[in-house]
PDB file of C-alpha atoms in Angstrom:
ATOM      1  CA  MET C1437       0.000   0.000   0.000  1.00 93.00           C
ATOM      2  CA  PRO C1438       1.933   3.052  -1.192  1.00 97.00           C
ATOM      3  CA  LEU C1439       1.214   6.178   0.844  1.00 98.00           C
ATOM      4  CA  VAL C1440       2.156   9.481  -0.792  1.00 98.00           C
ATOM      5  CA  HIS C1441       2.265  12.781   1.104  1.00 98.00           C
ATOM      6  CA  ILE C1442       2.205  15.986  -0.915  1.00 98.00           C
ATOM      7  CA  ASP C1443       2.721  19.362   0.771  1.00 98.00           C
ATOM      8  CA  LEU C1444       1.742  22.427  -1.239  1.00 97.00           C
ATOM      9  CA  ILE C1445       0.669  26.015  -0.805  1.00 96.00           C
ATOM     10  CA  GLU C1446      -3.114  26.338  -0.945  1.00 96.00           C
ATOM     11  CA  GLY C1447      -4.779  28.018  -3.877  1.00 95.00           C
ATOM     12  CA  ARG C1448      -5.297  25.315  -6.464  1.00 97.00           C
ATOM     13  CA  SER C1449      -8.765  24.452  -7.676  1.00 98.00           C
ATOM     14  CA  THR C1450     -10.465  21.169  -6.926  1.00 98.00           C
ATOM     15  CA  ASP C1451     -10.083  20.246 -10.597  1.00 98.00           C
ATOM     16  CA  GLN C1452      -6.305  20.848 -10.406  1.00 98.00           C
ATOM     17  CA  LEU C1453      -6.027  18.716  -7.261  1.00 98.00           C
ATOM     18  CA  ARG C1454      -8.183  16.005  -8.840  1.00 98.00           C
ATOM     19  CA  GLN C1455      -5.829  15.876 -11.851  1.00 98.00           C
ATOM     20  CA  LEU C1456      -2.774  15.883  -9.576  1.00 98.00           C
ATOM     21  CA  VAL C1457      -3.912  12.831  -7.593  1.00 98.00           C
ATOM     22  CA  LYS C1458      -4.927  11.065 -10.808  1.00 98.00           C
ATOM     23  CA  ASP C1459      -1.482  11.640 -12.348  1.00 98.00           C
ATOM     24  CA  VAL C1460       0.412  10.719  -9.163  1.00 98.00           C
ATOM     25  CA  THR C1461      -1.658   7.558  -8.725  1.00 98.00           C
ATOM     26  CA  SER C1462      -0.907   6.561 -12.307  1.00 98.00           C
ATOM     27  CA  ALA C1463       2.838   7.177 -11.895  1.00 98.00           C
ATOM     28  CA  VAL C1464       3.050   5.276  -8.602  1.00 98.00           C
ATOM     29  CA  SER C1465       1.059   2.357 -10.011  1.00 98.00           C
ATOM     30  CA  LYS C1466       3.209   2.228 -13.145  1.00 98.00           C
ATOM     31  CA  ASN C1467       6.483   2.293 -11.209  1.00 98.00           C
ATOM     32  CA  THR C1468       5.585   0.046  -8.269  1.00 98.00           C
ATOM     33  CA  GLY C1469       3.044  -2.318  -9.751  1.00 98.00           C
ATOM     34  CA  ALA C1470       0.588  -1.462  -6.974  1.00 98.00           C
ATOM     35  CA  PRO C1471      -3.042  -1.370  -8.055  1.00 98.00           C
ATOM     36  CA  ALA C1472      -4.521   2.139  -8.101  1.00 98.00           C
ATOM     37  CA  GLU C1473      -7.110   1.255  -5.464  1.00 98.00           C
ATOM     38  CA  HIS C1474      -4.291   0.527  -2.991  1.00 98.00           C
ATOM     39  CA  ILE C1475      -2.502   3.846  -3.493  1.00 98.00           C
ATOM     40  CA  HIS C1476      -3.267   6.506  -0.899  1.00 98.00           C
ATOM     41  CA  ILE C1477      -2.439  10.188  -1.282  1.00 98.00           C
ATOM     42  CA  VAL C1478      -2.538  12.831   1.451  1.00 98.00           C
ATOM     43  CA  LEU C1479      -2.653  16.450   0.296  1.00 98.00           C
ATOM     44  CA  ASN C1480      -1.487  18.928   2.910  1.00 98.00           C
ATOM     45  CA  GLU C1481      -2.352  22.452   1.827  1.00 97.00           C
ATOM     46  CA  MET C1482      -0.596  25.202   3.747  1.00 97.00           C
ATOM     47  CA  ARG C1483      -1.703  28.803   3.992  1.00 96.00           C
ATOM     48  CA  PRO C1484       0.834  31.190   2.461  1.00 95.00           C
ATOM     49  CA  ASP C1485       1.231  32.906   5.840  1.00 95.00           C
ATOM     50  CA  ARG C1486       2.283  29.582   7.366  1.00 95.00           C
ATOM     51  CA  TYR C1487       5.146  28.807   4.973  1.00 94.00           C
ATOM     52  CA  SER C1488       8.491  30.527   4.548  1.00 95.00           C
ATOM     53  CA  ASP C1489      11.272  30.531   1.964  1.00 91.00           C
ATOM     54  CA  GLY C1490      14.577  32.009   3.129  1.00 93.00           C
ATOM     55  CA  GLY C1491      13.040  33.670   6.157  1.00 94.00           C
ATOM     56  CA  VAL C1492      10.246  35.388   4.219  1.00 95.00           C
ATOM     57  CA  LEU C1493       6.643  34.305   4.537  1.00 95.00           C
ATOM     58  CA  ARG C1494       5.218  33.230   1.216  1.00 93.00           C
ATOM     59  CA  SER C1495       2.316  35.637   1.834  1.00 93.00           C
ATOM     60  CA  ASP C1496       4.823  38.538   2.006  1.00 94.00           C
ATOM     61  CA  GLU C1497       6.391  37.749  -1.367  1.00 86.00           C
ATOM     62  CA  LYS C1498       5.390  40.006  -4.181  1.00 74.00           C
TER      63      LYS C1498
END
């Protein structure tokens, strides 16, 4: 049972996330041989004011 965790900044549409999990499931199945129904994906969406690059909050970037 592959378990995939994906961390990303929030802001993508449901359709974009739906396509992402479809594509990731396909890639994991292809490369591990695991059936799609046994592949689990956790999407962790972070608010831009809760994530920092180089000491600058993503929400402060222009």
